[in-house]
Amino acid sequence: REAGGLGRAALPSNPARVDAARASAGLAALADRPFATLSGGQQQRVGVARALAQHSPGGVLLLDEAFAAVDLPETAAQVTLVRQAAGQGAAVLAAVHDLSLAGALADDVWSLRDGATVAFGSAADLLTPSSLRALVGIEVRLASGSGGRPVLAADYGTTLDPPSR
């Protein structure tokens, strides 16, 4: 409860908004558990709830690796929350390393390497196997996901030595 409420620390207190953010992140049943006893994924979800508690519609929602250590079904639920915020006018800036997650979240992609911009453009243009091969230096496979969004996966086999027999 307290960790989620920190999102309002510099803002007027609004316990109902904090409770709603916690519930939307699927954490209502965990509200009274000490933060340190939560799993890494649950702690990440608290971070998303904290960001939602402080977010004002039409404002910027900033997420830095908010989905790391979160299991796949919960990641999908959190992506839905973030997309809903975007649908309500939020400008979402999310740092992610997972290419499929970037495809699910992003309308536009800003690719960085060593702190410098390598590419910026629409997700449809940059999240393609050929663009990503140039950006990240390994083969990337593409499948079509729901709603036409790309599902991407690194083909690590192209960077590994073949197994010896």
CSV table of N, CA, C and O in Angstrom, one decimal, residues 78-146:
chain,number,residue,atom,x,y,z
A,78,GLN,N,-0.6,-6.0,-18.0
A,78,GLN,CA,0.0,-4.6,-17.8
A,78,GLN,C,0.1,-3.9,-19.1
A,78,GLN,O,-0.1,-2.6,-19.2
A,79,VAL,N,0.4,-4.5,-20.2
A,79,VAL,CA,0.4,-3.9,-21.5
A,79,VAL,C,-0.9,-3.3,-21.9
A,79,VAL,O,-1.1,-2.2,-22.4
A,80,THR,N,-2.0,-4.1,-21.6
A,80,THR,CA,-3.3,-3.6,-21.8
A,80,THR,C,-3.6,-2.4,-21.0
A,80,THR,O,-4.2,-1.4,-21.5
A,81,LEU,N,-3.2,-2.3,-19.7
A,81,LEU,CA,-3.3,-1.1,-18.9
A,81,LEU,C,-2.6,0.1,-19.5
A,81,LEU,O,-3.2,1.2,-19.6
A,82,VAL,N,-1.4,-0.1,-20.0
A,82,VAL,CA,-0.6,1.0,-20.6
A,82,VAL,C,-1.3,1.4,-21.9
A,82,VAL,O,-1.4,2.6,-22.1
A,83,ARG,N,-1.7,0.5,-22.7
A,83,ARG,CA,-2.4,0.9,-24.0
A,83,ARG,C,-3.7,1.6,-23.7
A,83,ARG,O,-4.1,2.5,-24.4
A,84,GLN,N,-4.4,1.3,-22.6
A,84,GLN,CA,-5.6,2.0,-22.2
A,84,GLN,C,-5.3,3.4,-21.8
A,84,GLN,O,-6.0,4.4,-22.2
A,85,ALA,N,-4.2,3.6,-21.1
A,85,ALA,CA,-3.8,5.0,-20.7
A,85,ALA,C,-3.4,5.8,-22.0
A,85,ALA,O,-3.8,6.9,-22.1
A,86,ALA,N,-2.8,5.1,-22.9
A,86,ALA,CA,-2.4,5.8,-24.2
A,86,ALA,C,-3.7,6.1,-25.0
A,86,ALA,O,-3.8,7.2,-25.5
A,87,GLY,N,-4.7,5.2,-24.9
A,87,GLY,CA,-6.0,5.5,-25.6
A,87,GLY,C,-6.7,6.6,-25.0
A,87,GLY,O,-7.6,7.2,-25.6
A,88,GLN,N,-6.4,6.9,-23.7
A,88,GLN,CA,-7.1,8.0,-23.0
A,88,GLN,C,-6.2,9.3,-23.1
A,88,GLN,O,-6.5,10.3,-22.4
A,89,GLY,N,-5.2,9.3,-24.0
A,89,GLY,CA,-4.5,10.5,-24.3
A,89,GLY,C,-3.1,10.6,-23.7
A,89,GLY,O,-2.4,11.6,-23.8
A,90,ALA,N,-2.7,9.6,-23.0
A,90,ALA,CA,-1.3,9.6,-22.4
A,90,ALA,C,-0.3,9.4,-23.4
A,90,ALA,O,-0.4,8.7,-24.4
A,91,ALA,N,0.8,10.2,-23.3
A,91,ALA,CA,2.0,10.0,-24.1
A,91,ALA,C,2.8,9.0,-23.2
A,91,ALA,O,3.2,9.3,-22.1
A,92,VAL,N,3.0,7.8,-23.8
A,92,VAL,CA,3.7,6.7,-23.0
A,92,VAL,C,5.2,6.7,-23.6
A,92,VAL,O,5.4,6.5,-24.8
A,93,LEU,N,6.1,6.8,-22.6
A,93,LEU,CA,7.5,6.6,-23.0
A,93,LEU,C,8.0,5.4,-22.2
A,93,LEU,O,8.0,5.5,-20.9
A,94,ALA,N,8.2,4.3,-22.8
A,94,ALA,CA,8.6,3.0,-22.1
A,94,ALA,C,9.9,2.5,-22.7
A,94,ALA,O,10.1,2.3,-23.9
A,95,ALA,N,10.9,2.3,-21.7
A,95,ALA,CA,12.1,1.7,-22.1
A,95,ALA,C,12.0,0.2,-22.0
A,95,ALA,O,11.6,-0.3,-20.9
A,96,VAL,N,12.2,-0.6,-23.1
A,96,VAL,CA,12.1,-2.0,-23.1
A,96,VAL,C,13.2,-2.6,-23.9
A,96,VAL,O,13.7,-2.0,-24.8
A,97,HIS,N,13.6,-3.8,-23.6
A,97,HIS,CA,14.5,-4.6,-24.4
A,97,HIS,C,13.9,-5.7,-25.2
A,97,HIS,O,14.5,-6.2,-26.1
A,98,ASP,N,12.7,-6.1,-24.8
A,98,ASP,CA,12.0,-7.2,-25.4
A,98,ASP,C,11.3,-6.7,-26.7
A,98,ASP,O,10.5,-5.8,-26.7
A,99,LEU,N,11.7,-7.2,-27.9
A,99,LEU,CA,11.3,-6.7,-29.1
A,99,LEU,C,9.8,-6.9,-29.3
A,99,LEU,O,9.1,-6.1,-29.9
A,100,SER,N,9.3,-8.1,-28.9
A,100,SER,CA,7.8,-8.3,-29.1
A,100,SER,C,7.0,-7.4,-28.2
A,100,SER,O,6.0,-6.9,-28.5
A,101,LEU,N,7.6,-7.1,-27.0
A,101,LEU,CA,6.9,-6.1,-26.1
A,101,LEU,C,6.9,-4.8,-26.7
A,101,LEU,O,5.9,-4.0,-26.7
A,102,ALA,N,8.0,-4.4,-27.3
A,102,ALA,CA,8.1,-3.1,-28.0
A,102,ALA,C,7.0,-3.0,-29.1
A,102,ALA,O,6.3,-2.0,-29.3
A,103,GLY,N,6.8,-4.1,-29.8
A,103,GLY,CA,5.8,-4.2,-30.9
A,103,GLY,C,4.4,-4.1,-30.4
A,103,GLY,O,3.5,-3.5,-31.0
A,104,ALA,N,4.2,-4.6,-29.1
A,104,ALA,CA,2.8,-4.6,-28.5
A,104,ALA,C,2.5,-3.2,-28.0
A,104,ALA,O,1.4,-2.8,-28.0
A,105,LEU,N,3.6,-2.5,-27.5
A,105,LEU,CA,3.4,-1.2,-26.9
A,105,LEU,C,3.5,0.0,-27.8
A,105,LEU,O,2.7,1.0,-27.7
A,106,ALA,N,4.4,-0.1,-28.8
A,106,ALA,CA,4.8,1.1,-29.5
A,106,ALA,C,4.1,1.5,-30.7
A,106,ALA,O,3.8,0.6,-31.6
A,107,ASP,N,3.8,2.7,-30.9
A,107,ASP,CA,3.4,3.3,-32.2
A,107,ASP,C,4.7,3.8,-32.9
A,107,ASP,O,4.8,3.7,-34.1
A,108,ASP,N,5.6,4.4,-32.1
A,108,ASP,CA,6.8,4.8,-32.6
A,108,ASP,C,8.0,4.2,-31.7
A,108,ASP,O,7.8,3.9,-30.6
A,109,VAL,N,9.1,4.0,-32.3
A,109,VAL,CA,10.3,3.4,-31.7
A,109,VAL,C,11.5,4.3,-31.7
A,109,VAL,O,11.7,4.9,-32.8
A,110,TRP,N,12.1,4.4,-30.6
A,110,TRP,CA,13.4,5.2,-30.5
A,110,TRP,C,14.4,4.2,-30.1
A,110,TRP,O,14.4,3.7,-29.0
A,111,SER,N,15.3,3.9,-31.0
A,111,SER,CA,16.3,2.9,-30.8
A,111,SER,C,17.6,3.5,-30.4
A,111,SER,O,18.1,4.5,-31.0
A,112,LEU,N,18.2,3.1,-29.2
A,112,LEU,CA,19.4,3.6,-28.7
A,112,LEU,C,20.5,2.6,-28.7
A,112,LEU,O,20.2,1.4,-28.5
A,113,ARG,N,21.7,3.0,-28.9
A,113,ARG,CA,22.9,2.1,-28.7
A,113,ARG,C,24.0,2.9,-28.0
A,113,ARG,O,24.3,4.0,-28.5
A,114,ASP,N,24.5,2.5,-26.9
A,114,ASP,CA,25.5,3.2,-26.2
A,114,ASP,C,25.1,4.6,-25.9
A,114,ASP,O,25.9,5.6,-25.9
A,115,GLY,N,23.8,4.8,-25.6
A,115,GLY,CA,23.2,6.1,-25.2
A,115,GLY,C,23.0,7.1,-26.4
A,115,GLY,O,22.5,8.2,-26.1
A,116,ALA,N,23.2,6.6,-27.6
A,116,ALA,CA,23.0,7.5,-28.7
A,116,ALA,C,21.9,7.0,-29.6
A,116,ALA,O,21.7,5.8,-29.7
A,117,THR,N,21.1,7.9,-30.2
A,117,THR,CA,20.0,7.5,-31.0
A,117,THR,C,20.6,6.8,-32.3
A,117,THR,O,21.4,7.4,-33.0
A,118,VAL,N,20.1,5.6,-32.6
A,118,VAL,CA,20.4,4.9,-33.8
A,118,VAL,C,19.3,5.0,-34.8
A,118,VAL,O,19.6,5.2,-36.0
A,119,ALA,N,18.1,5.1,-34.4
A,119,ALA,CA,17.0,5.2,-35.3
A,119,ALA,C,15.8,5.7,-34.5
A,119,ALA,O,15.6,5.4,-33.3
A,120,PHE,N,14.9,6.4,-35.2
A,120,PHE,CA,13.6,6.8,-34.7
A,120,PHE,C,12.6,6.8,-35.8
A,120,PHE,O,12.9,7.2,-36.9
A,121,GLY,N,11.5,6.2,-35.5
A,121,GLY,CA,10.4,6.1,-36.6
A,121,GLY,C,9.3,5.3,-36.1
A,121,GLY,O,9.2,4.9,-34.9
A,122,SER,N,8.4,5.0,-37.0
A,122,SER,CA,7.2,4.2,-36.7
A,122,SER,C,7.6,2.8,-36.4
A,122,SER,O,8.6,2.2,-36.9
A,123,ALA,N,6.8,2.2,-35.5
A,123,ALA,CA,7.1,0.8,-35.1
A,123,ALA,C,7.0,-0.1,-36.4
A,123,ALA,O,7.8,-1.0,-36.5
A,124,ALA,N,6.0,0.2,-37.2
A,124,ALA,CA,5.8,-0.6,-38.4
A,124,ALA,C,7.1,-0.6,-39.3
A,124,ALA,O,7.4,-1.6,-40.0
A,125,ASP,N,7.8,0.5,-39.3
A,125,ASP,CA,9.0,0.7,-40.2
A,125,ASP,C,10.2,0.1,-39.5
A,125,ASP,O,11.1,-0.5,-40.2
A,126,LEU,N,10.4,0.3,-38.2
A,126,LEU,CA,11.6,-0.2,-37.5
A,126,LEU,C,11.6,-1.5,-36.9
A,126,LEU,O,12.6,-2.2,-36.7
A,127,LEU,N,10.4,-2.0,-36.6
A,127,LEU,CA,10.3,-3.4,-36.0
A,127,LEU,C,10.1,-4.4,-37.1
A,127,LEU,O,9.0,-5.1,-37.1
A,128,THR,N,11.0,-4.5,-38.0
A,128,THR,CA,11.0,-5.5,-39.1
A,128,THR,C,12.3,-6.3,-39.0
A,128,THR,O,13.3,-5.7,-38.5
A,129,PRO,N,12.3,-7.5,-39.5
A,129,PRO,CA,13.6,-8.2,-39.4
A,129,PRO,C,14.8,-7.5,-40.0
A,129,PRO,O,15.8,-7.5,-39.4
A,130,SER,N,14.6,-6.9,-41.2
A,130,SER,CA,15.7,-6.3,-41.8
A,130,SER,C,16.2,-5.1,-41.0
A,130,SER,O,17.4,-4.9,-40.9
A,131,SER,N,15.3,-4.2,-40.6
A,131,SER,CA,15.7,-3.1,-39.8
A,131,SER,C,16.4,-3.5,-38.5
A,131,SER,O,17.4,-2.9,-38.1
A,132,LEU,N,15.8,-4.5,-37.8
A,132,LEU,CA,16.3,-4.9,-36.5
A,132,LEU,C,17.7,-5.6,-36.7
A,132,LEU,O,18.6,-5.5,-35.9
A,133,ARG,N,17.9,-6.3,-37.8
A,133,ARG,CA,19.2,-7.0,-38.1
A,133,ARG,C,20.2,-5.9,-38.1
A,133,ARG,O,21.3,-6.0,-37.5
A,134,ALA,N,19.9,-4.7,-38.7
A,134,ALA,CA,20.9,-3.6,-38.8
A,134,ALA,C,21.0,-2.9,-37.5
A,134,ALA,O,22.1,-2.5,-37.1
A,135,LEU,N,20.0,-2.8,-36.7
A,135,LEU,CA,20.0,-2.1,-35.4
A,135,LEU,C,20.7,-2.9,-34.3
A,135,LEU,O,21.5,-2.4,-33.5
A,136,VAL,N,20.4,-4.2,-34.2
A,136,VAL,CA,20.9,-5.0,-33.1
A,136,VAL,C,21.9,-6.0,-33.5
A,136,VAL,O,22.6,-6.6,-32.7
A,137,GLY,N,22.1,-6.3,-34.8
A,137,GLY,CA,23.2,-7.1,-35.3
A,137,GLY,C,23.0,-8.6,-35.2
A,137,GLY,O,23.9,-9.4,-35.4
A,138,ILE,N,21.7,-9.0,-35.0
A,138,ILE,CA,21.4,-10.5,-35.0
A,138,ILE,C,20.1,-10.7,-35.8
A,138,ILE,O,19.4,-9.7,-36.1
A,139,GLU,N,20.0,-11.9,-36.3
A,139,GLU,CA,18.7,-12.2,-37.0
A,139,GLU,C,17.5,-12.1,-36.1
A,139,GLU,O,17.6,-12.5,-34.9
A,140,VAL,N,16.5,-11.6,-36.6
A,140,VAL,CA,15.2,-11.5,-35.9
A,140,VAL,C,14.1,-12.1,-36.8
A,140,VAL,O,14.1,-11.9,-38.0
A,141,ARG,N,13.3,-12.9,-36.2
A,141,ARG,CA,12.2,-13.6,-36.9
A,141,ARG,C,10.9,-12.8,-36.6
A,141,ARG,O,10.7,-12.3,-35.5
A,142,LEU,N,10.0,-12.8,-37.5
A,142,LEU,CA,8.8,-12.1,-37.4
A,142,LEU,C,7.6,-13.0,-37.6
A,142,LEU,O,7.6,-13.8,-38.5
A,143,ALA,N,6.6,-12.8,-36.8
A,143,ALA,CA,5.3,-13.5,-36.9
A,143,ALA,C,4.2,-12.4,-36.8
A,143,ALA,O,4.5,-11.4,-36.2
A,144,SER,N,3.1,-12.6,-37.4
A,144,SER,CA,2.1,-11.6,-37.2
A,144,SER,C,1.3,-11.8,-35.9
A,144,SER,O,0.9,-13.0,-35.6
A,145,GLY,N,1.1,-10.8,-35.2
A,145,GLY,CA,0.4,-10.9,-33.9
A,145,GLY,C,-1.0,-10.4,-34.1
A,145,GLY,O,-1.5,-10.0,-35.2
A,146,SER,N,-1.8,-10.3,-33.0
A,146,SER,CA,-3.1,-9.8,-33.1
A,146,SER,C,-3.1,-8.3,-33.4
A,146,SER,O,-2.2,-7.6,-33.1
